[in-house]
Tab-separated table of C-alpha atoms in Angstrom:
chain	number	residue	atom	x	y	z
A	1	MET	CA	0.000	0.000	0.000
A	2	GLY	CA	2.606	2.556	1.102
A	3	CYS	CA	2.179	6.067	2.406
A	4	PRO	CA	2.112	8.949	-0.086
A	5	ARG	CA	5.443	10.715	0.143
A	6	PHE	CA	4.208	14.031	1.529
A	7	ASP	CA	5.576	16.449	4.153
A	8	TYR	CA	3.183	19.255	5.052
A	9	HIS	CA	4.930	20.735	8.108
A	10	ILE	CA	8.293	22.394	7.451
A	11	HIS	CA	9.815	25.540	8.966
A	12	THR	CA	12.302	28.055	7.579
A	13	LYS	CA	15.008	30.320	8.980
A	14	TYR	CA	12.754	33.361	8.687
A	15	LEU	CA	10.637	33.045	11.844
A	16	GLY	CA	13.465	32.306	14.245
A	17	CYS	CA	12.411	28.878	15.509
A	18	ALA	CA	14.265	27.018	12.755
A	19	ASN	CA	17.981	27.492	12.277
A	20	GLU	CA	19.991	28.926	9.402
A	21	THR	CA	20.180	25.579	7.602
A	22	MET	CA	16.506	25.954	6.671
A	23	GLU	CA	16.922	27.962	3.482
A	24	VAL	CA	14.028	27.373	1.102
A	25	PRO	CA	16.124	26.102	-1.877
A	26	ASP	CA	18.049	23.748	0.437
A	27	ILE	CA	14.817	22.421	1.918
A	28	ILE	CA	13.523	21.593	-1.541
A	29	ALA	CA	16.756	19.882	-2.543
A	30	GLU	CA	16.816	17.766	0.622
A	31	CYS	CA	13.152	16.805	0.262
A	32	LYS	CA	13.822	15.637	-3.277
A	33	ARG	CA	16.760	13.551	-2.051
A	34	LEU	CA	14.560	11.986	0.631
A	35	GLY	CA	11.866	10.988	-1.836
A	36	VAL	CA	9.267	13.597	-0.881
A	37	SER	CA	6.928	14.288	-3.799
A	38	SER	CA	4.707	16.998	-2.269
A	39	LEU	CA	5.496	19.423	0.541
A	40	ALA	CA	4.386	22.601	2.254
A	41	ILE	CA	6.359	25.355	3.906
A	42	THR	CA	4.398	26.132	7.081
A	43	ASP	CA	6.156	28.610	9.314
A	44	HIS	CA	4.671	30.179	12.429
A	45	LEU	CA	2.188	33.026	12.579
A	46	ASN	CA	1.680	33.959	16.217
A	47	ARG	CA	1.651	37.775	15.928
A	48	PRO	CA	0.593	40.174	13.162
A	49	GLU	CA	4.105	41.603	12.790
A	50	GLN	CA	5.305	38.184	11.613
A	51	LEU	CA	3.342	38.502	8.381
A	52	GLU	CA	6.148	40.413	6.678
A	53	ARG	CA	8.428	37.419	7.148
A	54	HIS	CA	5.971	35.210	5.307
A	55	VAL	CA	6.246	37.589	2.367
A	56	LEU	CA	9.948	36.699	2.260
A	57	ILE	CA	9.126	32.991	2.299
A	58	ARG	CA	6.703	33.366	-0.602
A	59	ARG	CA	9.325	35.344	-2.516
A	60	ASP	CA	11.778	32.464	-2.134
A	61	LEU	CA	9.162	29.920	-3.197
A	62	GLU	CA	8.273	31.847	-6.333
A	63	LYS	CA	11.909	31.703	-7.447
A	64	LEU	CA	12.020	27.910	-7.332
A	65	GLU	CA	12.365	25.598	-10.285
A	66	THR	CA	11.509	22.084	-9.186
A	67	ASP	CA	9.504	19.053	-10.199
A	68	LEU	CA	8.149	18.679	-6.653
A	69	GLU	CA	4.750	19.998	-5.623
A	70	VAL	CA	5.355	22.895	-3.234
A	71	TYR	CA	2.610	24.643	-1.258
A	72	PHE	CA	2.716	27.888	0.712
A	73	GLY	CA	1.178	27.374	4.127
A	74	VAL	CA	1.255	28.671	7.681
A	75	GLU	CA	1.254	27.212	11.201
A	76	LEU	CA	-1.116	28.886	13.648
A	77	ASN	CA	-1.047	29.048	17.441
A	78	PHE	CA	-3.746	30.284	19.810
A	79	THR	CA	-3.129	33.810	21.048
A	80	GLY	CA	-4.255	32.754	24.528
A	81	PRO	CA	-6.511	30.298	26.373
A	82	ASP	CA	-9.702	29.806	24.353
A	83	ALA	CA	-8.686	32.729	22.142
A	84	GLY	CA	-8.333	32.708	18.370
A	85	PHE	CA	-5.618	32.603	15.758
A	86	VAL	CA	-3.881	35.505	14.018
A	87	PHE	CA	-5.587	34.502	10.792
A	88	SER	CA	-8.576	35.528	8.738
A	89	PRO	CA	-9.924	35.139	5.198
A	90	GLU	CA	-8.443	38.558	4.443
A	91	ILE	CA	-4.953	37.577	5.638
A	92	LYS	CA	-5.160	34.295	3.758
A	93	GLU	CA	-6.064	36.079	0.526
A	94	GLU	CA	-3.636	38.964	0.938
A	95	LEU	CA	-0.589	36.744	1.618
A	96	GLY	CA	-1.709	33.968	-0.696
A	97	PHE	CA	-1.596	31.195	1.901
A	98	GLN	CA	-2.815	27.948	0.396
A	99	LEU	CA	-3.282	25.999	3.615
A	100	ALA	CA	-3.221	26.465	7.364
A	101	ILE	CA	-2.147	23.998	9.999
A	102	GLY	CA	-2.568	24.882	13.646
A	103	GLY	CA	-3.186	23.945	17.233
A	104	ILE	CA	-2.228	24.459	20.849
A	105	HIS	CA	1.441	24.947	21.774
A	106	GLY	CA	1.386	25.185	25.580
A	107	THR	CA	-0.397	24.009	28.721
A	108	TYR	CA	-2.140	27.289	29.681
A	109	LEU	CA	-1.711	26.219	33.318
A	110	THR	CA	-0.410	28.249	36.241
A	111	GLU	CA	-0.477	25.261	38.623
A	112	TYR	CA	0.023	21.630	37.681
A	113	ASP	CA	-3.130	19.541	37.362
A	114	LEU	CA	-2.936	16.590	34.977
A	115	ASP	CA	-6.689	16.234	34.412
A	116	LYS	CA	-7.026	19.954	33.723
A	117	LEU	CA	-3.979	19.890	31.442
A	118	VAL	CA	-5.488	17.163	29.277
A	119	ALA	CA	-8.927	18.815	29.281
A	120	ILE	CA	-7.443	22.113	28.066
A	121	GLN	CA	-5.617	20.332	25.271
A	122	HIS	CA	-8.761	18.487	24.220
A	123	ARG	CA	-10.872	21.639	24.219
A	124	HIS	CA	-8.380	23.428	21.990
A	125	HIS	CA	-8.074	20.427	19.675
A	126	LEU	CA	-11.832	20.536	19.089
A	127	LYS	CA	-11.748	24.306	18.682
A	128	THR	CA	-9.057	23.921	16.002
A	129	CYS	CA	-11.058	21.304	14.116
A	130	GLU	CA	-14.130	23.531	14.175
A	131	ASN	CA	-12.273	26.475	12.623
A	132	PRO	CA	-13.061	26.448	8.872
A	133	LEU	CA	-9.758	28.187	8.046
A	134	VAL	CA	-7.640	25.387	9.525
A	135	ASP	CA	-6.919	22.311	7.407
A	136	VAL	CA	-4.769	20.299	9.817
A	137	LEU	CA	-4.627	19.939	13.609
A	138	VAL	CA	-0.917	19.835	14.473
A	139	HIS	CA	0.813	17.456	16.920
A	140	PRO	CA	-1.993	16.738	19.409
A	141	TYR	CA	-0.604	16.182	22.916
A	142	TRP	CA	2.856	17.493	22.125
A	143	PHE	CA	4.407	19.653	24.831
A	144	GLY	CA	7.584	21.657	25.083
A	145	LYS	CA	9.587	20.044	27.882
A	146	GLY	CA	11.084	23.386	28.896
A	147	GLU	CA	7.742	24.606	30.259
A	148	PHE	CA	7.557	21.595	32.577
A	149	GLU	CA	11.174	21.910	33.715
A	150	ARG	CA	10.846	25.626	34.479
A	151	ASN	CA	7.816	24.970	36.660
A	152	GLY	CA	9.090	21.780	38.303
A	153	TRP	CA	6.133	19.793	36.964
A	154	PRO	CA	6.080	16.042	36.213
A	155	TRP	CA	6.833	15.470	32.543
A	156	PHE	CA	3.952	14.388	30.293
A	157	ASP	CA	5.400	11.158	28.905
A	158	SER	CA	2.380	8.855	28.736
A	159	MET	CA	-0.765	8.974	26.634
A	160	LYS	CA	-2.613	6.958	29.276
A	161	ALA	CA	-3.801	10.252	30.752
A	162	VAL	CA	-5.977	10.908	27.671
A	163	PRO	CA	-9.442	9.358	28.218
A	164	GLU	CA	-11.001	7.124	25.608
A	165	SER	CA	-13.922	9.547	25.369
A	166	TYR	CA	-11.558	12.385	24.368
A	167	ARG	CA	-9.922	10.234	21.713
A	168	ARG	CA	-13.258	9.193	20.240
A	169	GLU	CA	-14.667	12.720	20.276
A	170	LEU	CA	-11.587	14.139	18.569
A	171	GLY	CA	-11.677	11.469	15.875
A	172	ARG	CA	-15.377	12.061	15.208
A	173	THR	CA	-15.026	15.843	15.198
A	174	ALA	CA	-12.091	15.702	12.788
A	175	ALA	CA	-14.044	13.413	10.476
A	176	GLU	CA	-17.146	15.614	10.616
A	177	THR	CA	-15.268	18.866	9.965
A	178	GLY	CA	-12.865	17.431	7.397
A	179	THR	CA	-9.856	18.495	9.465
A	180	ALA	CA	-6.845	16.223	9.131
A	181	ILE	CA	-4.971	15.068	12.232
A	182	GLU	CA	-1.228	15.406	11.928
A	183	ILE	CA	1.145	12.474	12.332
A	184	ASN	CA	4.147	14.532	13.389
A	185	ALA	CA	7.654	13.090	13.292
A	186	CYS	CA	9.836	15.540	15.229
A	187	ALA	CA	7.256	16.524	17.851
A	188	ASN	CA	5.822	13.124	18.734
A	189	LEU	CA	7.511	10.157	17.077
A	190	VAL	CA	11.256	10.849	17.225
A	191	ASN	CA	11.346	13.457	19.979
A	192	PRO	CA	14.252	12.626	22.349
A	193	ALA	CA	12.053	13.707	25.282
A	194	TYR	CA	9.872	10.634	24.745
A	195	GLY	CA	10.650	6.938	25.101
A	196	GLU	CA	9.549	3.895	23.132
A	197	GLU	CA	6.558	3.303	25.414
A	198	TYR	CA	5.207	6.802	24.756
A	199	VAL	CA	5.544	6.307	20.996
A	200	ARG	CA	3.706	2.976	21.214
A	201	GLU	CA	0.922	4.633	23.200
A	202	TYR	CA	0.814	7.512	20.746
A	203	VAL	CA	0.343	5.192	17.778
A	204	GLU	CA	-2.497	3.519	19.708
A	205	PHE	CA	-4.026	6.982	20.194
A	206	LEU	CA	-3.832	7.604	16.444
A	207	SER	CA	-5.431	4.233	15.758
A	208	VAL	CA	-8.518	5.261	17.756
A	209	LEU	CA	-8.791	8.463	15.742
A	210	ALA	CA	-8.589	6.342	12.598
A	211	GLU	CA	-11.385	4.081	13.849
A	212	GLU	CA	-13.590	7.164	14.157
A	213	GLY	CA	-12.993	8.083	10.511
A	214	ALA	CA	-10.337	10.796	10.787
A	215	THR	CA	-8.013	11.563	7.923
A	216	PHE	CA	-4.362	12.297	8.577
A	217	SER	CA	-1.635	14.653	7.444
A	218	VAL	CA	2.047	13.739	7.656
A	219	GLY	CA	4.750	16.207	8.611
A	220	SER	CA	8.354	16.220	9.710
A	221	ASP	CA	8.031	19.524	11.626
A	222	ALA	CA	11.705	19.993	10.779
A	223	HIS	CA	13.598	22.976	12.203
A	224	ASP	CA	16.990	21.804	10.952
A	225	ILE	CA	17.882	20.496	7.503
A	226	ASN	CA	19.128	17.245	9.023
A	227	ARG	CA	15.738	16.605	10.603
A	228	LEU	CA	13.766	16.520	7.377
A	229	GLY	CA	14.575	12.826	7.140
A	230	THR	CA	12.414	12.150	10.194
A	231	ILE	CA	9.431	12.234	7.830
A	232	HIS	CA	10.120	8.542	7.247
A	233	ALA	CA	8.926	7.884	10.818
A	234	ALA	CA	5.542	9.451	9.994
A	235	TRP	CA	5.297	7.458	6.763
A	236	ASP	CA	6.083	4.280	8.705
A	237	VAL	CA	3.246	4.945	11.166
A	238	VAL	CA	0.786	5.380	8.298
A	239	GLU	CA	1.784	1.948	7.055
A	240	ARG	CA	1.618	0.416	10.541
A	241	LEU	CA	-1.928	1.718	10.916
A	242	GLY	CA	-2.890	0.334	7.505
A	243	LEU	CA	-4.225	3.672	6.310
A	244	PRO	CA	-5.039	3.741	2.601
A	245	PRO	CA	-3.758	6.658	0.493
A	246	GLU	CA	-7.194	8.273	0.404
A	247	ARG	CA	-7.042	8.736	4.207
A	248	ILE	CA	-3.873	10.829	3.854
A	249	TRP	CA	-4.674	14.493	3.401
A	250	ARG	CA	-3.286	16.696	0.683
A	251	PRO	CA	-4.223	20.288	-0.207
A	252	ALA	CA	-7.186	20.590	-2.522
A	253	CYS	CA	-5.699	23.482	-4.464
A	254	GLU	CA	-2.962	23.462	-7.074
A	255	PRO	CA	0.541	23.897	-5.636
A	256	LEU	CA	2.260	27.267	-5.763
A	257	VAL	CA	5.220	25.595	-7.467
A	258	ALA	CA	5.142	22.448	-9.566
A	259	SER	CA	6.579	20.902	-12.699
A	260	PRO	CA	5.010	21.936	-16.012
A	261	GLY	CA	3.322	18.529	-16.236
A	262	TYR	CA	1.422	18.885	-12.949
């Protein structure tokens, strides 16, 4: 069967979270070497002033000559607990974004409470799926370990804390709204902060979403050129879950850059 060779979560040097190796032409060259056939550049948009940096990314994309499909996307983060994204139909049209991936990137806790932590994540996952401007929910139940270390909190390294009811509801909501759930390599599958048991539990979590009819997007979430190869871990999970190609999301629009024969 095989997983389609896509990677729809890649960062660049322009927004500061990825390093200087993530030059757009170098990203494309490395993706081609790795066997990626279709990809999206999806850098962060957390504040309005970051929009000008996305203009630079689009400029670099428009200069490309490649036989890969290349899309111009954006990764969104909530501006606060139960708040919205810095995104609108007007911004999408003005910048020419072809897709948006997004989700929650923190705990929004001031005191540690595991049940509350998971509930907040779940609420924001559903909120993301219900946003018609968002195509893909990114890395559900990923956390930055630094937040936990700074606060002296127990590290979230087991998916057993996520109730079955939350898993089922997320899978159903994603299926109903047509929002893809991301299978993220760097954040969840090959993150050095997690062990083999966490990864096994995470794949089980994804399998429940699949049972409820969700579709999936695959992404490396690479911030360094040498991490683009982690996309193979996401492709492997697709095959382990037995997902057919039609359950793997791809943008509905034509790519910004593609070979003449597209």
